[in-house]
């Protein structure tokens, strides 16, 4: 037996959307204004305990460190690069020389892992050049992949003077 | 004059697409939002490097020292002289020792301007070394080009 259910409610219940939309727009504006566009940054790790920076550490050091000398011109620009006393044309050349010295082998016991680079920079040299030199010795980018070279980098003690 | 019906006075707009889109926007901004407390300063123009890929996780217990072009150091948002860094680091060190941590375990992030003098960067490192810090991270901006 069919029975008709009679309801006094209307077919469509209309919810008042206004408060929700208000809150949602508040949220949007909050996230929009707190959005900070940051350029991606990365680090070069350097471990330099005091007292061991001047001379080569003896403990696990079978390989002599590569000495990279960066000379500055009067305005702080790069005047010359030298590796182990031999002049180097540019940072690409420096990288090639480093690769030829440590070889292609990579891994925990490879020559590249054991070798250390000591940076000897003039006081007035612009810091961007140092980062370029560190970039040259610490790795290359091949097909979007980073191939690591030397990870141990240290500085000689700062020279007094201007 | 025609009589207005009751339905015509309230126009029903379909809110569904707008709310959908709004929630999409909220989701987008939520995901894009950077919660990392990375200290950055517009006064510093970092040098560019192709190898400076962003690190995966935040550095443990970092102390950020930023070296501006003019040789002054920005520490905790304040501009201080290069010679005053030692005093602030001494405070950091005593805070760390109170918390039972060694200064050697902390990383000092050096955000130096690309135009700053290398000698000044080295002096900062030297001051940190004297206070017992030995892990450093030279920060550079990731260069996607080439």
PDB file of C-alpha atoms in Angstrom:
ATOM      1  CA  UNK A   1       0.000   0.000   0.000  1.00  0.00           C
ATOM      2  CA  UNK A   2       1.536   3.162  -1.116  1.00  0.00           C
ATOM      3  CA  UNK A   3       1.615   6.023   1.268  1.00  0.00           C
ATOM      4  CA  UNK A   4       2.434   9.521   0.384  1.00  0.00           C
ATOM      5  CA  UNK A   5       4.837  11.197   2.729  1.00  0.00           C
ATOM      6  CA  UNK A   6       3.957  14.767   3.023  1.00  0.00           C
ATOM      7  CA  UNK A   7       6.666  17.074   4.130  1.00  0.00           C
ATOM      8  CA  UNK A   8       6.362  20.611   5.168  1.00  0.00           C
ATOM      9  CA  UNK A   9      10.036  21.279   4.300  1.00  0.00           C
ATOM     10  CA  UNK A  10      10.795  22.926   0.996  1.00  0.00           C
ATOM     11  CA  UNK A  11      12.512  20.837  -1.717  1.00  0.00           C
ATOM     12  CA  UNK A  12      15.712  22.824  -1.641  1.00  0.00           C
ATOM     13  CA  UNK A  13      17.381  23.987   1.520  1.00  0.00           C
ATOM     14  CA  UNK A  14      19.389  27.095   0.830  1.00  0.00           C
ATOM     15  CA  UNK A  15      22.388  27.473   3.081  1.00  0.00           C
ATOM     16  CA  UNK A  16      23.710  30.929   3.622  1.00  0.00           C
ATOM     17  CA  UNK A  17      27.123  30.794   2.012  1.00  0.00           C
ATOM     18  CA  UNK A  18      28.208  34.300   2.912  1.00  0.00           C
ATOM     19  CA  UNK A  19      30.176  33.581   6.143  1.00  0.00           C
ATOM     20  CA  UNK A  20      31.974  30.663   4.577  1.00  0.00           C
ATOM     21  CA  UNK A  21      32.959  32.656   1.539  1.00  0.00           C
ATOM     22  CA  UNK A  22      34.122  35.475   3.792  1.00  0.00           C
ATOM     23  CA  UNK A  23      36.379  33.149   5.728  1.00  0.00           C
ATOM     24  CA  UNK A  24      37.650  31.506   2.586  1.00  0.00           C
ATOM     25  CA  UNK A  25      38.602  34.833   1.100  1.00  0.00           C
ATOM     26  CA  UNK A  26      40.310  35.816   4.329  1.00  0.00           C
ATOM     27  CA  UNK A  27      42.343  32.628   4.088  1.00  0.00           C
ATOM     28  CA  UNK A  28      43.229  33.307   0.462  1.00  0.00           C
ATOM     29  CA  UNK A  29      44.405  36.792   1.231  1.00  0.00           C
ATOM     30  CA  UNK A  30      46.414  35.545   4.207  1.00  0.00           C
ATOM     31  CA  UNK A  31      48.242  32.983   2.113  1.00  0.00           C
ATOM     32  CA  UNK A  32      48.685  35.429  -0.725  1.00  0.00           C
ATOM     33  CA  UNK A  33      50.275  38.095   1.426  1.00  0.00           C
ATOM     34  CA  UNK A  34      52.436  35.720   3.408  1.00  0.00           C
ATOM     35  CA  UNK A  35      53.796  34.232   0.207  1.00  0.00           C
ATOM     36  CA  UNK A  36      57.458  34.969  -0.060  1.00  0.00           C
ATOM     37  CA  UNK A  37      59.227  34.353  -3.307  1.00  0.00           C
ATOM     38  CA  UNK A  38      62.669  33.072  -2.472  1.00  0.00           C
ATOM     39  CA  UNK A  39      65.459  32.206  -4.808  1.00  0.00           C
ATOM     40  CA  UNK A  40      66.794  28.692  -4.278  1.00  0.00           C
ATOM     41  CA  UNK A  41      70.004  28.663  -2.313  1.00  0.00           C
ATOM     42  CA  UNK A  42      72.538  26.027  -1.524  1.00  0.00           C
ATOM     43  CA  UNK A  43      75.548  25.552   0.663  1.00  0.00           C
ATOM     44  CA  UNK A  44      79.155  24.600   0.285  1.00  0.00           C
ATOM     45  CA  UNK A  45      80.141  22.807   3.447  1.00  0.00           C
ATOM     46  CA  UNK A  46      83.473  23.615   4.896  1.00  0.00           C
ATOM     47  CA  UNK A  47      84.936  22.049   7.990  1.00  0.00           C
ATOM     48  CA  UNK A  48      87.694  24.113   9.460  1.00  0.00           C
ATOM     49  CA  UNK A  49      88.615  23.519  13.091  1.00  0.00           C
ATOM     50  CA  UNK A  50      90.993  26.002  14.625  1.00  0.00           C
ATOM     51  CA  UNK A  51      94.636  25.081  14.577  1.00  0.00           C
ATOM     52  CA  UNK A  52      94.360  22.696  11.695  1.00  0.00           C
ATOM     53  CA  UNK A  53      93.683  25.307   9.071  1.00  0.00           C
ATOM     54  CA  UNK A  54      97.229  26.475   8.637  1.00  0.00           C
ATOM     55  CA  UNK A  55      99.056  23.264   7.930  1.00  0.00           C
ATOM     56  CA  UNK A  56      97.791  20.111   6.374  1.00  0.00           C
ATOM     57  CA  UNK A  57      96.072  17.740   8.763  1.00  0.00           C
ATOM     58  CA  UNK A  58      98.130  14.597   9.113  1.00  0.00           C
ATOM     59  CA  UNK A  59      95.503  12.148  10.361  1.00  0.00           C
ATOM     60  CA  UNK A  60      93.926  10.886   7.150  1.00  0.00           C
ATOM     61  CA  UNK A  61      96.051  12.855   4.820  1.00  0.00           C
ATOM     62  CA  UNK A  62      98.026  10.671   2.489  1.00  0.00           C
ATOM     63  CA  UNK A  63      97.401  12.945  -0.423  1.00  0.00           C
ATOM     64  CA  UNK A  64      98.965  16.388  -0.470  1.00  0.00           C
ATOM     65  CA  UNK A  65      96.402  19.168  -0.689  1.00  0.00           C
ATOM     66  CA  UNK A  66      95.852  21.064  -3.892  1.00  0.00           C
ATOM     67  CA  UNK A  67      96.718  24.666  -3.324  1.00  0.00           C
ATOM     68  CA  UNK A  68      94.643  27.111  -5.314  1.00  0.00           C
ATOM     69  CA  UNK A  69      95.897  30.647  -5.251  1.00  0.00           C
ATOM     70  CA  UNK A  70      93.577  33.432  -6.308  1.00  0.00           C
ATOM     71  CA  UNK A  71      95.200  36.798  -6.793  1.00  0.00           C
ATOM     72  CA  UNK A  72      93.282  40.018  -6.841  1.00  0.00           C
ATOM     73  CA  UNK A  73      93.727  43.112  -8.914  1.00  0.00           C
ATOM     74  CA  UNK A  74      93.589  46.566  -7.347  1.00  0.00           C
ATOM     75  CA  UNK A  75      89.783  46.749  -7.703  1.00  0.00           C
ATOM     76  CA  UNK A  76      89.163  43.299  -6.255  1.00  0.00           C
ATOM     77  CA  UNK A  77      88.742  41.590  -9.594  1.00  0.00           C
ATOM     78  CA  UNK A  78      90.418  38.314 -10.312  1.00  0.00           C
ATOM     79  CA  UNK A  79      93.941  38.848 -11.551  1.00  0.00           C
ATOM     80  CA  UNK A  80      95.222  35.314 -11.689  1.00  0.00           C
ATOM     81  CA  UNK A  81      94.668  31.731 -10.674  1.00  0.00           C
ATOM     82  CA  UNK A  82      97.403  29.321  -9.804  1.00  0.00           C
ATOM     83  CA  UNK A  83      97.191  25.680  -8.866  1.00  0.00           C
ATOM     84  CA  UNK A  84     100.099  24.254  -6.891  1.00  0.00           C
ATOM     85  CA  UNK A  85     102.161  27.177  -8.086  1.00  0.00           C
ATOM     86  CA  UNK A  86     101.403  26.769 -11.779  1.00  0.00           C
ATOM     87  CA  UNK A  87      99.329  29.466 -13.453  1.00  0.00           C
ATOM     88  CA  UNK A  88      95.882  28.483 -14.673  1.00  0.00           C
ATOM     89  CA  UNK A  89      94.028  30.316 -17.432  1.00  0.00           C
ATOM     90  CA  UNK A  90      90.491  30.276 -16.063  1.00  0.00           C
ATOM     91  CA  UNK A  91      88.085  28.299 -13.912  1.00  0.00           C
ATOM     92  CA  UNK A  92      87.366  25.759 -16.663  1.00  0.00           C
ATOM     93  CA  UNK A  93      91.074  25.161 -16.987  1.00  0.00           C
ATOM     94  CA  UNK A  94      91.308  24.826 -13.210  1.00  0.00           C
ATOM     95  CA  UNK A  95      88.583  22.221 -13.273  1.00  0.00           C
ATOM     96  CA  UNK A  96      90.316  20.269 -16.045  1.00  0.00           C
ATOM     97  CA  UNK A  97      93.577  20.313 -14.115  1.00  0.00           C
ATOM     98  CA  UNK A  98      91.836  19.129 -10.965  1.00  0.00           C
ATOM     99  CA  UNK A  99      90.139  16.314 -12.875  1.00  0.00           C
ATOM    100  CA  UNK A 100      93.449  15.277 -14.430  1.00  0.00           C
ATOM    101  CA  UNK A 101      95.002  15.249 -10.977  1.00  0.00           C
ATOM    102  CA  UNK A 102      92.387  13.275  -9.064  1.00  0.00           C
ATOM    103  CA  UNK A 103      91.173  11.149 -11.944  1.00  0.00           C
ATOM    104  CA  UNK A 104      87.678  10.078 -12.789  1.00  0.00           C
ATOM    105  CA  UNK A 105      87.169   7.663  -9.953  1.00  0.00           C
ATOM    106  CA  UNK A 106      84.464   8.552  -7.467  1.00  0.00           C
ATOM    107  CA  UNK A 107      83.513   6.899  -4.289  1.00  0.00           C
ATOM    108  CA  UNK A 108      84.332   6.771  -0.627  1.00  0.00           C
ATOM    109  CA  UNK A 109      87.945   5.744  -1.138  1.00  0.00           C
ATOM    110  CA  UNK A 110      88.708   7.503  -4.370  1.00  0.00           C
ATOM    111  CA  UNK A 111      91.447  10.024  -4.777  1.00  0.00           C
ATOM    112  CA  UNK A 112      88.901  12.802  -5.173  1.00  0.00           C
ATOM    113  CA  UNK A 113      87.414  11.966  -1.812  1.00  0.00           C
ATOM    114  CA  UNK A 114      90.754  12.085  -0.046  1.00  0.00           C
ATOM    115  CA  UNK A 115      92.169  15.144  -1.705  1.00  0.00           C
ATOM    116  CA  UNK A 116      91.778  18.483  -0.064  1.00  0.00           C
ATOM    117  CA  UNK A 117      91.795  21.882  -1.683  1.00  0.00           C
ATOM    118  CA  UNK A 118      93.345  24.764   0.135  1.00  0.00           C
ATOM    119  CA  UNK A 119      92.228  28.172  -1.035  1.00  0.00           C
ATOM    120  CA  UNK A 120      94.713  30.955  -0.719  1.00  0.00           C
ATOM    121  CA  UNK A 121      93.014  34.210  -1.613  1.00  0.00           C
ATOM    122  CA  UNK A 122      94.065  37.817  -1.557  1.00  0.00           C
ATOM    123  CA  UNK A 123      92.298  39.940   1.020  1.00  0.00           C
ATOM    124  CA  UNK A 124      90.630  42.312  -1.374  1.00  0.00           C
ATOM    125  CA  UNK A 125      89.422  39.701  -3.841  1.00  0.00           C
ATOM    126  CA  UNK A 126      85.716  39.812  -4.512  1.00  0.00           C
ATOM    127  CA  UNK A 127      84.042  36.888  -2.822  1.00  0.00           C
ATOM    128  CA  UNK A 128      82.121  35.839  -5.945  1.00  0.00           C
ATOM    129  CA  UNK A 129      85.421  34.669  -7.460  1.00  0.00           C
ATOM    130  CA  UNK A 130      86.037  32.390  -4.493  1.00  0.00           C
ATOM    131  CA  UNK A 131      82.628  30.820  -4.939  1.00  0.00           C
ATOM    132  CA  UNK A 132      83.402  30.301  -8.626  1.00  0.00           C
ATOM    133  CA  UNK A 133      86.670  28.619  -7.735  1.00  0.00           C
ATOM    134  CA  UNK A 134      84.948  26.412  -5.145  1.00  0.00           C
ATOM    135  CA  UNK A 135      82.342  25.543  -7.756  1.00  0.00           C
ATOM    136  CA  UNK A 136      85.070  24.610 -10.228  1.00  0.00           C
ATOM    137  CA  UNK A 137      86.868  22.280  -7.856  1.00  0.00           C
ATOM    138  CA  UNK A 138      83.881  20.766  -6.105  1.00  0.00           C
ATOM    139  CA  UNK A 139      82.017  19.412  -9.081  1.00  0.00           C
ATOM    140  CA  UNK A 140      80.610  19.620 -12.555  1.00  0.00           C
ATOM    141  CA  UNK A 141      77.129  19.548 -13.967  1.00  0.00           C
ATOM    142  CA  UNK A 142      76.599  16.905 -16.627  1.00  0.00           C
ATOM    143  CA  UNK A 143      73.139  16.515 -18.147  1.00  0.00           C
ATOM    144  CA  UNK A 144      71.601  18.201 -15.162  1.00  0.00           C
ATOM    145  CA  UNK A 145      73.317  15.854 -12.729  1.00  0.00           C
ATOM    146  CA  UNK A 146      75.982  17.046 -10.351  1.00  0.00           C
ATOM    147  CA  UNK A 147      79.187  15.053 -10.556  1.00  0.00           C
ATOM    148  CA  UNK A 148      81.126  15.693  -7.406  1.00  0.00           C
ATOM    149  CA  UNK A 149      84.831  16.253  -7.391  1.00  0.00           C
ATOM    150  CA  UNK A 150      86.494  17.452  -4.239  1.00  0.00           C
ATOM    151  CA  UNK A 151      84.433  18.085  -1.165  1.00  0.00           C
ATOM    152  CA  UNK A 152      87.114  18.989   1.333  1.00  0.00           C
ATOM    153  CA  UNK A 153      87.807  22.653   1.015  1.00  0.00           C
ATOM    154  CA  UNK A 154      89.557  24.919   3.433  1.00  0.00           C
ATOM    155  CA  UNK A 155      91.055  28.359   3.499  1.00  0.00           C
ATOM    156  CA  UNK A 156      94.466  29.511   4.450  1.00  0.00           C
ATOM    157  CA  UNK A 157      94.406  31.910   7.399  1.00  0.00           C
ATOM    158  CA  UNK A 158      93.400  35.426   6.400  1.00  0.00           C
ATOM    159  CA  UNK A 159      96.170  37.748   5.522  1.00  0.00           C
ATOM    160  CA  UNK A 160      96.371  41.005   7.372  1.00  0.00           C
ATOM    161  CA  UNK A 161      96.123  44.008   5.169  1.00  0.00           C
ATOM    162  CA  UNK A 162      93.767  45.663   2.841  1.00  0.00           C
TER     163      UNK A 162
ATOM    164  CA  UNK B   1       2.746  48.125 -14.939  1.00  0.00           C
ATOM    165  CA  UNK B   2       3.721  44.442 -14.622  1.00  0.00           C
ATOM    166  CA  UNK B   3       3.693  42.922 -11.214  1.00  0.00           C
ATOM    167  CA  UNK B   4       6.911  41.459  -9.916  1.00  0.00           C
ATOM    168  CA  UNK B   5       6.827  37.890  -8.840  1.00  0.00           C
ATOM    169  CA  UNK B   6       8.309  36.734  -5.545  1.00  0.00           C
ATOM    170  CA  UNK B   7      11.046  34.615  -7.202  1.00  0.00           C
ATOM    171  CA  UNK B   8      12.493  37.427  -9.195  1.00  0.00           C
ATOM    172  CA  UNK B   9      13.438  39.491  -6.167  1.00  0.00           C
ATOM    173  CA  UNK B  10      16.082  36.999  -4.981  1.00  0.00           C
ATOM    174  CA  UNK B  11      18.369  35.860  -7.752  1.00  0.00           C
ATOM    175  CA  UNK B  12      19.960  32.513  -7.088  1.00  0.00           C
ATOM    176  CA  UNK B  13      23.556  32.409  -8.225  1.00  0.00           C
ATOM    177  CA  UNK B  14      25.244  29.042  -8.375  1.00  0.00           C
ATOM    178  CA  UNK B  15      28.161  29.422  -6.014  1.00  0.00           C
ATOM    179  CA  UNK B  16      29.657  25.988  -6.560  1.00  0.00           C
ATOM    180  CA  UNK B  17      32.241  26.819  -9.274  1.00  0.00           C
ATOM    181  CA  UNK B  18      33.433  29.854  -7.392  1.00  0.00           C
ATOM    182  CA  UNK B  19      33.888  27.956  -4.171  1.00  0.00           C
ATOM    183  CA  UNK B  20      35.673  25.171  -6.031  1.00  0.00           C
ATOM    184  CA  UNK B  21      38.064  27.597  -7.558  1.00  0.00           C
ATOM    185  CA  UNK B  22      38.593  29.432  -4.307  1.00  0.00           C
ATOM    186  CA  UNK B  23      39.516  26.242  -2.540  1.00  0.00           C
ATOM    187  CA  UNK B  24      41.907  25.402  -5.340  1.00  0.00           C
ATOM    188  CA  UNK B  25      43.549  28.765  -4.815  1.00  0.00           C
ATOM    189  CA  UNK B  26      43.787  28.220  -1.078  1.00  0.00           C
ATOM    190  CA  UNK B  27      45.384  24.840  -1.617  1.00  0.00           C
ATOM    191  CA  UNK B  28      47.852  26.322  -4.075  1.00  0.00           C
ATOM    192  CA  UNK B  29      48.941  29.089  -1.749  1.00  0.00           C
ATOM    193  CA  UNK B  30      49.175  26.688   1.162  1.00  0.00           C
ATOM    194  CA  UNK B  31      51.535  24.408  -0.711  1.00  0.00           C
ATOM    195  CA  UNK B  32      53.595  27.207  -2.135  1.00  0.00           C
ATOM    196  CA  UNK B  33      53.985  28.900   1.212  1.00  0.00           C
ATOM    197  CA  UNK B  34      57.464  28.638   2.584  1.00  0.00           C
ATOM    198  CA  UNK B  35      57.513  27.788   6.244  1.00  0.00           C
ATOM    199  CA  UNK B  36      61.263  27.554   6.470  1.00  0.00           C
ATOM    200  CA  UNK B  37      62.786  30.141   8.717  1.00  0.00           C
ATOM    201  CA  UNK B  38      65.637  30.752   6.325  1.00  0.00           C
ATOM    202  CA  UNK B  39      67.213  34.044   7.054  1.00  0.00           C
ATOM    203  CA  UNK B  40      67.396  36.047   3.925  1.00  0.00           C
ATOM    204  CA  UNK B  41      68.138  39.634   3.371  1.00  0.00           C
ATOM    205  CA  UNK B  42      67.678  41.776   0.327  1.00  0.00           C
ATOM    206  CA  UNK B  43      70.821  43.690   1.128  1.00  0.00           C
ATOM    207  CA  UNK B  44      72.907  40.639   0.290  1.00  0.00           C
ATOM    208  CA  UNK B  45      73.506  39.678  -3.314  1.00  0.00           C
ATOM    209  CA  UNK B  46      74.687  36.123  -3.078  1.00  0.00           C
ATOM    210  CA  UNK B  47      77.204  34.843  -5.583  1.00  0.00           C
ATOM    211  CA  UNK B  48      75.788  32.437  -8.146  1.00  0.00           C
ATOM    212  CA  UNK B  49      76.825  28.828  -8.423  1.00  0.00           C
ATOM    213  CA  UNK B  50      75.522  25.914 -10.430  1.00  0.00           C
ATOM    214  CA  UNK B  51      76.346  23.518  -7.649  1.00  0.00           C
ATOM    215  CA  UNK B  52      74.439  25.365  -4.973  1.00  0.00           C
ATOM    216  CA  UNK B  53      71.450  23.082  -5.123  1.00  0.00           C
ATOM    217  CA  UNK B  54      68.953  23.692  -2.356  1.00  0.00           C
ATOM    218  CA  UNK B  55      69.482  21.462   0.643  1.00  0.00           C
ATOM    219  CA  UNK B  56      66.867  18.857   1.458  1.00  0.00           C
ATOM    220  CA  UNK B  57      66.416  19.441   5.132  1.00  0.00           C
ATOM    221  CA  UNK B  58      67.098  22.449   7.285  1.00  0.00           C
ATOM    222  CA  UNK B  59      70.587  22.693   8.706  1.00  0.00           C
ATOM    223  CA  UNK B  60      70.849  21.648  12.314  1.00  0.00           C
ATOM    224  CA  UNK B  61      71.288  24.516  14.774  1.00  0.00           C
ATOM    225  CA  UNK B  62      72.394  27.082  12.257  1.00  0.00           C
ATOM    226  CA  UNK B  63      73.799  30.466  13.041  1.00  0.00           C
ATOM    227  CA  UNK B  64      73.479  32.772  10.099  1.00  0.00           C
ATOM    228  CA  UNK B  65      75.998  35.512   9.564  1.00  0.00           C
ATOM    229  CA  UNK B  66      75.489  37.712   6.558  1.00  0.00           C
ATOM    230  CA  UNK B  67      78.287  39.819   5.200  1.00  0.00           C
ATOM    231  CA  UNK B  68      77.187  42.885   3.317  1.00  0.00           C
ATOM    232  CA  UNK B  69      79.003  44.571   0.497  1.00  0.00           C
ATOM    233  CA  UNK B  70      80.304  47.343   2.758  1.00  0.00           C
ATOM    234  CA  UNK B  71      81.974  44.956   5.178  1.00  0.00           C
ATOM    235  CA  UNK B  72      79.378  45.075   7.928  1.00  0.00           C
ATOM    236  CA  UNK B  73      77.719  41.948   9.217  1.00  0.00           C
ATOM    237  CA  UNK B  74      73.994  41.380   9.490  1.00  0.00           C
ATOM    238  CA  UNK B  75      73.290  39.189  12.475  1.00  0.00           C
ATOM    239  CA  UNK B  76      69.686  38.478  13.532  1.00  0.00           C
ATOM    240  CA  UNK B  77      68.482  41.276  11.294  1.00  0.00           C
ATOM    241  CA  UNK B  78      70.766  43.862  12.820  1.00  0.00           C
ATOM    242  CA  UNK B  79      73.698  45.457  11.122  1.00  0.00           C
ATOM    243  CA  UNK B  80      76.802  45.187  13.238  1.00  0.00           C
ATOM    244  CA  UNK B  81      80.471  45.773  12.658  1.00  0.00           C
ATOM    245  CA  UNK B  82      82.814  42.950  11.759  1.00  0.00           C
ATOM    246  CA  UNK B  83      84.656  43.407  15.051  1.00  0.00           C
ATOM    247  CA  UNK B  84      81.462  43.018  17.111  1.00  0.00           C
ATOM    248  CA  UNK B  85      80.663  39.565  15.744  1.00  0.00           C
ATOM    249  CA  UNK B  86      82.796  37.931  18.417  1.00  0.00           C
ATOM    250  CA  UNK B  87      80.636  39.258  21.233  1.00  0.00           C
ATOM    251  CA  UNK B  88      77.422  38.003  19.682  1.00  0.00           C
ATOM    252  CA  UNK B  89      78.982  34.627  18.966  1.00  0.00           C
ATOM    253  CA  UNK B  90      80.089  34.433  22.585  1.00  0.00           C
ATOM    254  CA  UNK B  91      76.419  34.781  23.546  1.00  0.00           C
ATOM    255  CA  UNK B  92      75.421  32.071  21.073  1.00  0.00           C
ATOM    256  CA  UNK B  93      78.130  29.859  22.467  1.00  0.00           C
ATOM    257  CA  UNK B  94      77.048  30.298  26.088  1.00  0.00           C
ATOM    258  CA  UNK B  95      73.425  29.624  25.116  1.00  0.00           C
ATOM    259  CA  UNK B  96      74.528  26.430  23.404  1.00  0.00           C
ATOM    260  CA  UNK B  97      76.682  25.298  26.316  1.00  0.00           C
ATOM    261  CA  UNK B  98      73.759  25.957  28.686  1.00  0.00           C
ATOM    262  CA  UNK B  99      71.640  23.722  26.485  1.00  0.00           C
ATOM    263  CA  UNK B 100      74.295  21.030  26.717  1.00  0.00           C
ATOM    264  CA  UNK B 101      75.529  21.302  23.165  1.00  0.00           C
ATOM    265  CA  UNK B 102      78.962  21.760  21.772  1.00  0.00           C
ATOM    266  CA  UNK B 103      79.645  24.816  19.613  1.00  0.00           C
ATOM    267  CA  UNK B 104      81.494  22.513  17.228  1.00  0.00           C
ATOM    268  CA  UNK B 105      78.235  20.769  16.352  1.00  0.00           C
ATOM    269  CA  UNK B 106      76.623  23.958  15.148  1.00  0.00           C
ATOM    270  CA  UNK B 107      76.831  25.120  11.589  1.00  0.00           C
ATOM    271  CA  UNK B 108      77.615  28.708  10.812  1.00  0.00           C
ATOM    272  CA  UNK B 109      75.940  29.714   7.597  1.00  0.00           C
ATOM    273  CA  UNK B 110      77.909  32.446   5.915  1.00  0.00           C
ATOM    274  CA  UNK B 111      75.795  34.431   3.505  1.00  0.00           C
ATOM    275  CA  UNK B 112      78.326  36.764   2.042  1.00  0.00           C
ATOM    276  CA  UNK B 113      77.691  39.238  -0.701  1.00  0.00           C
ATOM    277  CA  UNK B 114      79.442  38.377  -3.946  1.00  0.00           C
ATOM    278  CA  UNK B 115      81.083  41.798  -3.995  1.00  0.00           C
ATOM    279  CA  UNK B 116      82.408  41.594  -0.464  1.00  0.00           C
ATOM    280  CA  UNK B 117      86.082  41.102   0.186  1.00  0.00           C
ATOM    281  CA  UNK B 118      87.247  37.524   0.617  1.00  0.00           C
ATOM    282  CA  UNK B 119      89.480  38.593   3.476  1.00  0.00           C
ATOM    283  CA  UNK B 120      86.424  39.701   5.429  1.00  0.00           C
ATOM    284  CA  UNK B 121      84.762  36.330   4.902  1.00  0.00           C
ATOM    285  CA  UNK B 122      87.920  34.700   6.164  1.00  0.00           C
ATOM    286  CA  UNK B 123      87.968  37.006   9.164  1.00  0.00           C
ATOM    287  CA  UNK B 124      84.406  35.977  10.024  1.00  0.00           C
ATOM    288  CA  UNK B 125      85.456  32.342   9.783  1.00  0.00           C
ATOM    289  CA  UNK B 126      88.461  33.048  11.959  1.00  0.00           C
ATOM    290  CA  UNK B 127      86.330  34.750  14.630  1.00  0.00           C
ATOM    291  CA  UNK B 128      83.966  31.760  14.603  1.00  0.00           C
ATOM    292  CA  UNK B 129      86.878  29.349  14.915  1.00  0.00           C
ATOM    293  CA  UNK B 130      88.170  31.205  17.929  1.00  0.00           C
ATOM    294  CA  UNK B 131      84.778  30.727  19.577  1.00  0.00           C
ATOM    295  CA  UNK B 132      84.861  27.012  18.884  1.00  0.00           C
ATOM    296  CA  UNK B 133      82.686  26.768  15.797  1.00  0.00           C
ATOM    297  CA  UNK B 134      84.126  24.625  13.079  1.00  0.00           C
ATOM    298  CA  UNK B 135      81.384  23.735  10.641  1.00  0.00           C
ATOM    299  CA  UNK B 136      80.724  26.348   8.020  1.00  0.00           C
ATOM    300  CA  UNK B 137      78.407  26.568   5.087  1.00  0.00           C
ATOM    301  CA  UNK B 138      79.134  29.109   2.417  1.00  0.00           C
ATOM    302  CA  UNK B 139      75.831  29.955   0.874  1.00  0.00           C
ATOM    303  CA  UNK B 140      75.387  30.681  -2.790  1.00  0.00           C
ATOM    304  CA  UNK B 141      72.416  31.197  -5.009  1.00  0.00           C
ATOM    305  CA  UNK B 142      71.543  28.342  -7.306  1.00  0.00           C
ATOM    306  CA  UNK B 143      72.266  29.193 -10.914  1.00  0.00           C
ATOM    307  CA  UNK B 144      70.159  27.164 -13.285  1.00  0.00           C
ATOM    308  CA  UNK B 145      71.488  28.834 -16.387  1.00  0.00           C
ATOM    309  CA  UNK B 146      73.863  27.567 -19.039  1.00  0.00           C
TER     310      UNK B 146
END
